[in-house]
Amino acid sequence: MIARYTIEHAIEFVYSAPVQASVMTLFLHPAQDRTQVVRGFEIETDPSGAVFEFEGPFHNRGHFFDRPGTHRRLSIVGRSTVEVGPIPESPIEVGKDGWARLGDEAGTPDLGLMLQPSRFVRASPVLADFISSCGLERGDDPLATAVALRSRLHELFDYIPGTTAVDSPIERILESREGVCQDYAHVMASILRGWGIPTRYVSGYLGPDLEREGDVTTGESHAWVESWLPGVGWIGFDPTNDTQCDVRHIRVAVGRDYADVPPTRGVFRGSAESMLRTRVTIERGEESCP
C-alpha cells in the first residue's frame, strides 16, 4: 500500500523585545528514498526573504536563511506532499549466526558511527542501573532483541508531554519514567548501540491511524529509531507506539541523535526572551496500490 500525505509544519518564534539578524537552519524537507517520494515542498517565512538549500550530514536535505531586519516575530511554515510505501515486510528474526554476521558486517565507517556515543545517545551509570533493574538483556537474535526492547520500553515509560525538554539527557526519563518520543528513541538507541546494533535517530511525522476514522491529525513532529541488521538493512522501530515503522511514519532526517537533526536551530542579535510555538497538521489522502 502507498499512503499519500499533505503536511504543514508551522513554527513561530515570538520575542519579548525587537531583535535583529535572525539566522536559522531547518530540517523540514522529508527524505526521499525507495519507500518515500516527495511530490512537493515549499517553505514560507515572515519576515520574507530568500531560503537556501543544502545537503547536510547523513544526506539530509536542509535549508537556511537570515533575516537581518528588526522583528519581534519570526514565522516559518513548511508544506510537503509525500507518498510513503510500500514498506517491505520484515522477518521475525535475522536467522542463524545473526550476532556473528552483524559483528562482521557492522565494521564500515557509516555503520560504525552509529555504534559510537553521541550527545544524547550514550552509556551512563543510570542507564546501566536501568538495564539491570528492568532485566533487559540481549537475546539470541538481533532483530528479535530489538523488537523485545521496543515493547519493553513502551511498557516502562509513560508518554507525558512537558516532562522533558529538547536538551534533556536520557537520565531524566530513566529516573522519572516519563518523557516524549525523542526520549524513548534516545534510550532505545543507547541500549542497542551498547549491545552492538548500529542504531540511528529518525525525525519525522506520524500520520493518522489507518484503522480509525478521520484522515487529519494535528500535533507535533515525531521521532523513532532505525537499526541496521544483516540481511535486512535499516529497519524502523517506534518505541513510543510499540510498533514497527509502516506507511504512517514519514521520515524527514536521520542522525546520531536529536542534536544532529532538530527541525530548527538558530540565533539572533538582541536582548530578548523567545517563545516557541509549533503545530503540525497532517492530512491523509486516498491510499493506492503500487
mmCIF file of C-alpha atoms in Angstrom:
data_model
loop_
_atom_site.group_PDB
_atom_site.id
_atom_site.type_symbol
_atom_site.label_atom_id
_atom_site.label_comp_id
_atom_site.label_asym_id
_atom_site.label_seq_id
_atom_site.Cartn_x
_atom_site.Cartn_y
_atom_site.Cartn_z
ATOM 1 C CA MET A 1 0.000 0.000 0.000
ATOM 2 C CA ILE A 2 1.069 3.569 -0.735
ATOM 3 C CA ALA A 3 -0.200 6.352 1.551
ATOM 4 C CA ARG A 4 -0.286 9.981 0.420
ATOM 5 C CA TYR A 5 0.048 12.859 2.893
ATOM 6 C CA THR A 6 -0.132 16.635 2.867
ATOM 7 C CA ILE A 7 1.837 18.104 5.774
ATOM 8 C CA GLU A 8 2.007 21.630 7.169
ATOM 9 C CA HIS A 9 4.627 22.287 9.852
ATOM 10 C CA ALA A 10 4.136 25.755 11.339
ATOM 11 C CA ILE A 11 6.771 27.253 13.636
ATOM 12 C CA GLU A 12 6.610 30.652 15.318
ATOM 13 C CA PHE A 13 9.190 32.437 17.456
ATOM 14 C CA VAL A 14 7.820 35.375 19.455
ATOM 15 C CA TYR A 15 10.348 37.725 21.085
ATOM 16 C CA SER A 16 9.855 39.886 24.170
ATOM 17 C CA ALA A 17 11.668 42.786 22.507
ATOM 18 C CA PRO A 18 12.757 43.668 18.969
ATOM 19 C CA VAL A 19 15.640 41.535 17.640
ATOM 20 C CA GLN A 20 17.810 41.587 14.531
ATOM 21 C CA ALA A 21 19.867 39.266 12.377
ATOM 22 C CA SER A 22 17.960 36.022 12.865
ATOM 23 C CA VAL A 23 19.870 33.150 11.264
ATOM 24 C CA MET A 24 18.109 29.803 11.051
ATOM 25 C CA THR A 25 18.874 26.260 9.894
ATOM 26 C CA LEU A 26 15.932 23.960 9.155
ATOM 27 C CA PHE A 27 15.419 20.231 8.712
ATOM 28 C CA LEU A 28 11.833 20.120 7.467
ATOM 29 C CA HIS A 29 12.172 18.588 3.979
ATOM 30 C CA PRO A 30 11.013 14.933 4.014
ATOM 31 C CA ALA A 31 13.531 12.316 2.956
ATOM 32 C CA GLN A 32 13.292 10.691 -0.453
ATOM 33 C CA ASP A 33 14.280 7.063 -0.991
ATOM 34 C CA ARG A 34 12.901 3.777 -2.285
ATOM 35 C CA THR A 35 9.946 3.811 0.136
ATOM 36 C CA GLN A 36 9.183 7.537 0.238
ATOM 37 C CA VAL A 37 8.654 10.040 -2.591
ATOM 38 C CA VAL A 38 8.343 13.804 -2.109
ATOM 39 C CA ARG A 39 5.823 15.215 -4.583
ATOM 40 C CA GLY A 40 6.085 18.813 -3.422
ATOM 41 C CA PHE A 41 7.804 21.008 -0.842
ATOM 42 C CA GLU A 42 7.921 24.717 -0.016
ATOM 43 C CA ILE A 43 8.987 26.993 2.833
ATOM 44 C CA GLU A 44 7.356 30.316 3.632
ATOM 45 C CA THR A 45 8.747 32.784 6.186
ATOM 46 C CA ASP A 46 7.633 36.054 7.743
ATOM 47 C CA PRO A 47 9.678 38.284 7.536
ATOM 48 C CA SER A 48 10.055 37.027 3.991
ATOM 49 C CA GLY A 49 13.248 36.556 2.019
ATOM 50 C CA ALA A 50 15.472 34.029 0.302
ATOM 51 C CA VAL A 51 15.731 30.466 1.641
ATOM 52 C CA PHE A 52 18.733 28.384 0.575
ATOM 53 C CA GLU A 53 19.002 24.603 0.341
ATOM 54 C CA PHE A 54 21.953 22.403 1.313
ATOM 55 C CA GLU A 55 22.789 18.732 1.803
ATOM 56 C CA GLY A 56 23.751 18.089 5.395
ATOM 57 C CA PRO A 57 25.415 15.152 7.130
ATOM 58 C CA PHE A 58 23.850 11.728 6.516
ATOM 59 C CA HIS A 59 22.454 13.081 3.209
ATOM 60 C CA ASN A 60 19.714 15.059 4.932
ATOM 61 C CA ARG A 61 18.227 17.907 2.929
ATOM 62 C CA GLY A 62 18.309 21.130 4.942
ATOM 63 C CA HIS A 63 17.576 24.826 4.438
ATOM 64 C CA PHE A 64 18.911 28.039 5.927
ATOM 65 C CA PHE A 65 18.125 31.738 5.827
ATOM 66 C CA ASP A 66 18.917 35.013 7.548
ATOM 67 C CA ARG A 67 16.605 37.917 8.274
ATOM 68 C CA PRO A 68 18.751 40.986 9.074
ATOM 69 C CA GLY A 69 15.964 43.477 9.716
ATOM 70 C CA THR A 70 14.337 44.262 13.058
ATOM 71 C CA HIS A 71 11.434 41.984 14.019
ATOM 72 C CA ARG A 72 9.535 40.780 17.102
ATOM 73 C CA ARG A 73 8.190 37.635 15.485
ATOM 74 C CA LEU A 74 9.579 35.017 13.109
ATOM 75 C CA SER A 75 7.190 32.628 11.375
ATOM 76 C CA ILE A 76 8.225 29.554 9.372
ATOM 77 C CA VAL A 77 5.828 27.243 7.535
ATOM 78 C CA GLY A 78 6.983 24.120 5.706
ATOM 79 C CA ARG A 79 4.494 22.403 3.397
ATOM 80 C CA SER A 80 5.043 18.931 1.955
ATOM 81 C CA THR A 81 3.236 16.380 -0.172
ATOM 82 C CA VAL A 82 4.648 12.900 0.375
ATOM 83 C CA GLU A 83 3.896 9.339 -0.686
ATOM 84 C CA VAL A 84 5.032 6.544 1.639
ATOM 85 C CA GLY A 85 5.193 2.854 0.782
ATOM 86 C CA PRO A 86 5.115 0.096 0.110
ATOM 87 C CA ILE A 87 7.143 -0.901 3.172
ATOM 88 C CA PRO A 88 8.777 -4.329 2.812
ATOM 89 C CA GLU A 89 7.609 -6.818 5.410
ATOM 90 C CA SER A 90 10.415 -7.550 7.852
ATOM 91 C CA PRO A 91 11.278 -11.068 9.021
ATOM 92 C CA ILE A 92 10.774 -12.190 12.606
ATOM 93 C CA GLU A 93 14.453 -12.989 13.053
ATOM 94 C CA VAL A 94 17.734 -12.362 11.281
ATOM 95 C CA GLY A 95 18.445 -16.079 11.370
ATOM 96 C CA LYS A 96 21.384 -18.330 12.069
ATOM 97 C CA ASP A 97 24.540 -16.697 13.446
ATOM 98 C CA GLY A 98 22.813 -13.314 13.471
ATOM 99 C CA TRP A 99 25.103 -11.707 16.052
ATOM 100 C CA ALA A 100 28.250 -13.013 14.366
ATOM 101 C CA ARG A 101 27.105 -11.740 10.965
ATOM 102 C CA LEU A 102 26.207 -8.402 12.498
ATOM 103 C CA GLY A 103 29.654 -8.066 14.017
ATOM 104 C CA ASP A 104 31.325 -8.923 10.705
ATOM 105 C CA GLU A 105 29.238 -6.516 8.622
ATOM 106 C CA ALA A 106 28.952 -3.537 11.002
ATOM 107 C CA GLY A 107 32.594 -2.519 10.687
ATOM 108 C CA THR A 108 32.127 0.000 7.875
ATOM 109 C CA PRO A 109 32.631 3.704 8.757
ATOM 110 C CA ASP A 110 28.950 4.614 8.226
ATOM 111 C CA LEU A 111 27.646 1.794 10.402
ATOM 112 C CA GLY A 112 30.449 2.140 12.925
ATOM 113 C CA LEU A 113 29.448 5.757 13.529
ATOM 114 C CA MET A 114 26.029 4.545 14.646
ATOM 115 C CA LEU A 115 27.684 2.400 17.300
ATOM 116 C CA GLN A 116 29.556 5.323 18.864
ATOM 117 C CA PRO A 117 28.270 7.507 21.718
ATOM 118 C CA SER A 118 26.852 10.919 20.847
ATOM 119 C CA ARG A 119 25.455 13.882 22.758
ATOM 120 C CA PHE A 120 22.148 12.255 23.754
ATOM 121 C CA VAL A 121 22.859 8.582 22.975
ATOM 122 C CA ARG A 122 25.493 7.230 25.336
ATOM 123 C CA ALA A 123 26.251 4.914 28.218
ATOM 124 C CA SER A 124 25.914 6.122 31.798
ATOM 125 C CA PRO A 125 25.692 4.656 35.316
ATOM 126 C CA VAL A 126 21.982 5.499 35.403
ATOM 127 C CA LEU A 127 21.437 3.638 32.130
ATOM 128 C CA ALA A 128 23.378 0.637 33.417
ATOM 129 C CA ASP A 129 21.232 0.553 36.571
ATOM 130 C CA PHE A 130 18.068 0.861 34.466
ATOM 131 C CA ILE A 131 19.080 -2.058 32.232
ATOM 132 C CA SER A 132 19.949 -4.230 35.232
ATOM 133 C CA SER A 133 16.896 -3.391 37.355
ATOM 134 C CA CYS A 134 14.481 -3.933 34.451
ATOM 135 C CA GLY A 135 16.070 -7.225 33.393
ATOM 136 C CA LEU A 136 16.886 -6.020 29.888
ATOM 137 C CA GLU A 137 19.339 -8.250 28.066
ATOM 138 C CA ARG A 138 20.481 -9.284 24.618
ATOM 139 C CA GLY A 139 18.564 -12.228 23.190
ATOM 140 C CA ASP A 140 19.611 -14.966 20.784
ATOM 141 C CA ASP A 141 18.729 -12.955 17.660
ATOM 142 C CA PRO A 142 19.478 -9.242 16.970
ATOM 143 C CA LEU A 143 16.125 -8.471 15.317
ATOM 144 C CA ALA A 144 14.070 -10.256 17.969
ATOM 145 C CA THR A 145 16.141 -8.457 20.603
ATOM 146 C CA ALA A 146 15.296 -5.043 19.130
ATOM 147 C CA VAL A 147 11.592 -5.878 18.900
ATOM 148 C CA ALA A 148 11.505 -7.060 22.522
ATOM 149 C CA LEU A 149 13.306 -3.915 23.708
ATOM 150 C CA ARG A 150 10.891 -1.696 21.788
ATOM 151 C CA SER A 151 7.909 -3.303 23.536
ATOM 152 C CA ARG A 152 9.552 -3.269 26.950
ATOM 153 C CA LEU A 153 10.393 0.441 26.795
ATOM 154 C CA HIS A 154 6.808 1.150 25.785
ATOM 155 C CA GLU A 155 5.677 -0.644 28.947
ATOM 156 C CA LEU A 156 8.224 1.007 31.244
ATOM 157 C CA PHE A 157 7.733 4.640 30.201
ATOM 158 C CA ASP A 158 4.728 6.956 30.327
ATOM 159 C CA TYR A 159 4.280 9.387 27.455
ATOM 160 C CA ILE A 160 3.713 12.761 29.136
ATOM 161 C CA PRO A 161 4.447 15.933 27.132
ATOM 162 C CA GLY A 162 6.223 18.697 29.014
ATOM 163 C CA THR A 163 8.115 16.437 31.407
ATOM 164 C CA THR A 164 11.338 16.755 29.402
ATOM 165 C CA ALA A 165 12.887 19.349 27.078
ATOM 166 C CA VAL A 166 14.685 19.019 23.754
ATOM 167 C CA ASP A 167 18.036 19.160 25.552
ATOM 168 C CA SER A 168 17.155 16.732 28.356
ATOM 169 C CA PRO A 169 19.699 13.931 28.882
ATOM 170 C CA ILE A 170 18.488 10.332 28.971
ATOM 171 C CA GLU A 171 18.875 10.316 32.767
ATOM 172 C CA ARG A 172 15.717 12.444 33.039
ATOM 173 C CA ILE A 173 13.377 9.826 31.546
ATOM 174 C CA LEU A 174 15.307 6.926 33.096
ATOM 175 C CA GLU A 175 14.740 8.320 36.588
ATOM 176 C CA SER A 176 11.195 9.667 36.186
ATOM 177 C CA ARG A 177 9.970 7.055 33.658
ATOM 178 C CA GLU A 178 8.163 9.950 31.912
ATOM 179 C CA GLY A 179 9.014 11.594 28.614
ATOM 180 C CA VAL A 180 8.204 12.034 24.943
ATOM 181 C CA CYS A 181 9.114 10.326 21.690
ATOM 182 C CA GLN A 182 12.650 11.696 21.401
ATOM 183 C CA ASP A 183 13.436 10.439 24.921
ATOM 184 C CA TYR A 184 12.145 6.949 24.053
ATOM 185 C CA ALA A 185 14.271 6.999 20.901
ATOM 186 C CA HIS A 186 17.423 8.144 22.705
ATOM 187 C CA VAL A 187 17.116 5.403 25.324
ATOM 188 C CA MET A 188 16.451 2.676 22.768
ATOM 189 C CA ALA A 189 19.394 3.806 20.633
ATOM 190 C CA SER A 190 21.668 3.948 23.688
ATOM 191 C CA ILE A 191 20.854 0.376 24.670
ATOM 192 C CA LEU A 192 21.015 -1.103 21.162
ATOM 193 C CA ARG A 193 24.348 0.555 20.398
ATOM 194 C CA GLY A 194 25.681 -0.830 23.644
ATOM 195 C CA TRP A 195 24.592 -4.283 22.504
ATOM 196 C CA GLY A 196 26.400 -3.880 19.185
ATOM 197 C CA ILE A 197 23.471 -2.982 16.881
ATOM 198 C CA PRO A 198 24.069 0.138 14.722
ATOM 199 C CA THR A 199 21.146 2.450 15.502
ATOM 200 C CA ARG A 200 20.283 5.943 14.300
ATOM 201 C CA TYR A 201 17.778 8.584 15.360
ATOM 202 C CA VAL A 202 14.975 9.495 12.943
ATOM 203 C CA SER A 203 12.952 12.697 12.983
ATOM 204 C CA GLY A 204 9.687 12.886 11.095
ATOM 205 C CA TYR A 205 5.925 12.767 11.402
ATOM 206 C CA LEU A 206 3.315 10.175 12.315
ATOM 207 C CA GLY A 207 0.305 10.110 10.019
ATOM 208 C CA PRO A 208 -3.295 9.339 11.036
ATOM 209 C CA ASP A 209 -4.037 5.826 12.269
ATOM 210 C CA LEU A 210 -5.101 3.740 9.306
ATOM 211 C CA GLU A 211 -7.599 1.767 11.407
ATOM 212 C CA ARG A 212 -9.556 4.754 12.722
ATOM 213 C CA GLU A 213 -11.965 7.169 11.131
ATOM 214 C CA GLY A 214 -10.676 10.611 10.292
ATOM 215 C CA ASP A 215 -7.848 11.471 7.951
ATOM 216 C CA VAL A 216 -6.374 14.582 9.636
ATOM 217 C CA THR A 217 -4.165 14.838 12.711
ATOM 218 C CA THR A 218 -2.870 17.938 14.447
ATOM 219 C CA GLY A 219 0.006 17.820 16.880
ATOM 220 C CA GLU A 220 3.783 17.854 16.756
ATOM 221 C CA SER A 221 6.625 16.105 14.972
ATOM 222 C CA HIS A 222 7.636 12.562 15.880
ATOM 223 C CA ALA A 223 10.835 10.559 16.446
ATOM 224 C CA TRP A 224 11.871 6.906 16.395
ATOM 225 C CA VAL A 225 14.954 4.804 15.631
ATOM 226 C CA GLU A 226 16.263 2.704 12.776
ATOM 227 C CA SER A 227 18.637 -0.209 13.350
ATOM 228 C CA TRP A 228 20.824 -1.929 10.789
ATOM 229 C CA LEU A 229 20.593 -5.709 10.677
ATOM 230 C CA PRO A 230 22.331 -8.237 8.402
ATOM 231 C CA GLY A 231 20.209 -9.430 5.504
ATOM 232 C CA VAL A 232 17.577 -6.784 6.314
ATOM 233 C CA GLY A 233 19.294 -3.390 6.233
ATOM 234 C CA TRP A 234 17.813 -0.427 8.089
ATOM 235 C CA ILE A 235 14.532 -1.194 9.851
ATOM 236 C CA GLY A 236 12.446 1.258 11.877
ATOM 237 C CA PHE A 237 11.269 0.775 15.471
ATOM 238 C CA ASP A 238 8.828 3.143 17.190
ATOM 239 C CA PRO A 239 9.039 2.518 20.963
ATOM 240 C CA THR A 240 6.582 5.333 21.735
ATOM 241 C CA ASN A 241 3.803 3.430 19.961
ATOM 242 C CA ASP A 242 5.295 -0.090 20.268
ATOM 243 C CA THR A 243 5.236 -0.735 16.542
ATOM 244 C CA GLN A 244 7.428 -1.419 13.557
ATOM 245 C CA CYS A 245 7.556 1.592 11.277
ATOM 246 C CA ASP A 246 4.976 1.479 8.493
ATOM 247 C CA VAL A 247 3.341 3.823 5.978
ATOM 248 C CA ARG A 248 2.259 6.166 8.803
ATOM 249 C CA HIS A 249 5.899 7.030 9.552
ATOM 250 C CA ILE A 250 7.011 9.927 7.366
ATOM 251 C CA ARG A 251 10.805 10.290 7.553
ATOM 252 C CA VAL A 252 12.436 13.731 7.481
ATOM 253 C CA ALA A 253 16.050 13.294 8.609
ATOM 254 C CA VAL A 254 18.402 10.834 10.305
ATOM 255 C CA GLY A 255 21.339 11.385 12.627
ATOM 256 C CA ARG A 256 23.195 10.133 15.655
ATOM 257 C CA ASP A 257 20.582 11.795 17.896
ATOM 258 C CA TYR A 258 18.280 14.816 18.090
ATOM 259 C CA ALA A 259 21.214 17.239 18.116
ATOM 260 C CA ASP A 260 22.038 16.307 14.504
ATOM 261 C CA VAL A 261 18.560 16.931 13.080
ATOM 262 C CA PRO A 262 16.468 19.448 15.062
ATOM 263 C CA PRO A 263 13.624 20.929 12.971
ATOM 264 C CA THR A 264 15.041 24.401 13.707
ATOM 265 C CA ARG A 265 18.315 25.741 15.042
ATOM 266 C CA GLY A 266 19.199 29.415 15.068
ATOM 267 C CA VAL A 267 20.477 32.580 16.703
ATOM 268 C CA PHE A 268 19.507 36.244 16.772
ATOM 269 C CA ARG A 269 21.057 39.508 17.893
ATOM 270 C CA GLY A 270 19.340 41.353 20.718
ATOM 271 C CA SER A 271 18.373 41.215 24.387
ATOM 272 C CA ALA A 272 15.088 39.344 24.410
ATOM 273 C CA GLU A 273 13.422 36.188 25.585
ATOM 274 C CA SER A 274 11.921 33.948 22.916
ATOM 275 C CA MET A 275 8.813 31.790 22.996
ATOM 276 C CA LEU A 276 8.341 28.935 20.542
ATOM 277 C CA ARG A 277 5.004 27.703 19.181
ATOM 278 C CA THR A 278 4.707 24.741 16.811
ATOM 279 C CA ARG A 279 1.844 22.991 15.063
ATOM 280 C CA VAL A 280 1.938 20.045 12.674
ATOM 281 C CA THR A 281 -1.117 19.205 10.570
ATOM 282 C CA ILE A 282 -1.127 16.003 8.531
ATOM 283 C CA GLU A 283 -3.883 15.147 6.086
ATOM 284 C CA ARG A 284 -4.036 11.669 4.592
ATOM 285 C CA GLY A 285 -5.244 11.288 1.014
ATOM 286 C CA GLU A 286 -6.525 8.164 -0.653
ATOM 287 C CA GLU A 287 -4.321 5.094 -0.386
ATOM 288 C CA SER A 288 -3.300 3.287 -3.533
ATOM 289 C CA CYS A 289 -1.645 0.033 -4.532
ATOM 290 C CA PRO A 290 1.875 0.146 -6.012
#
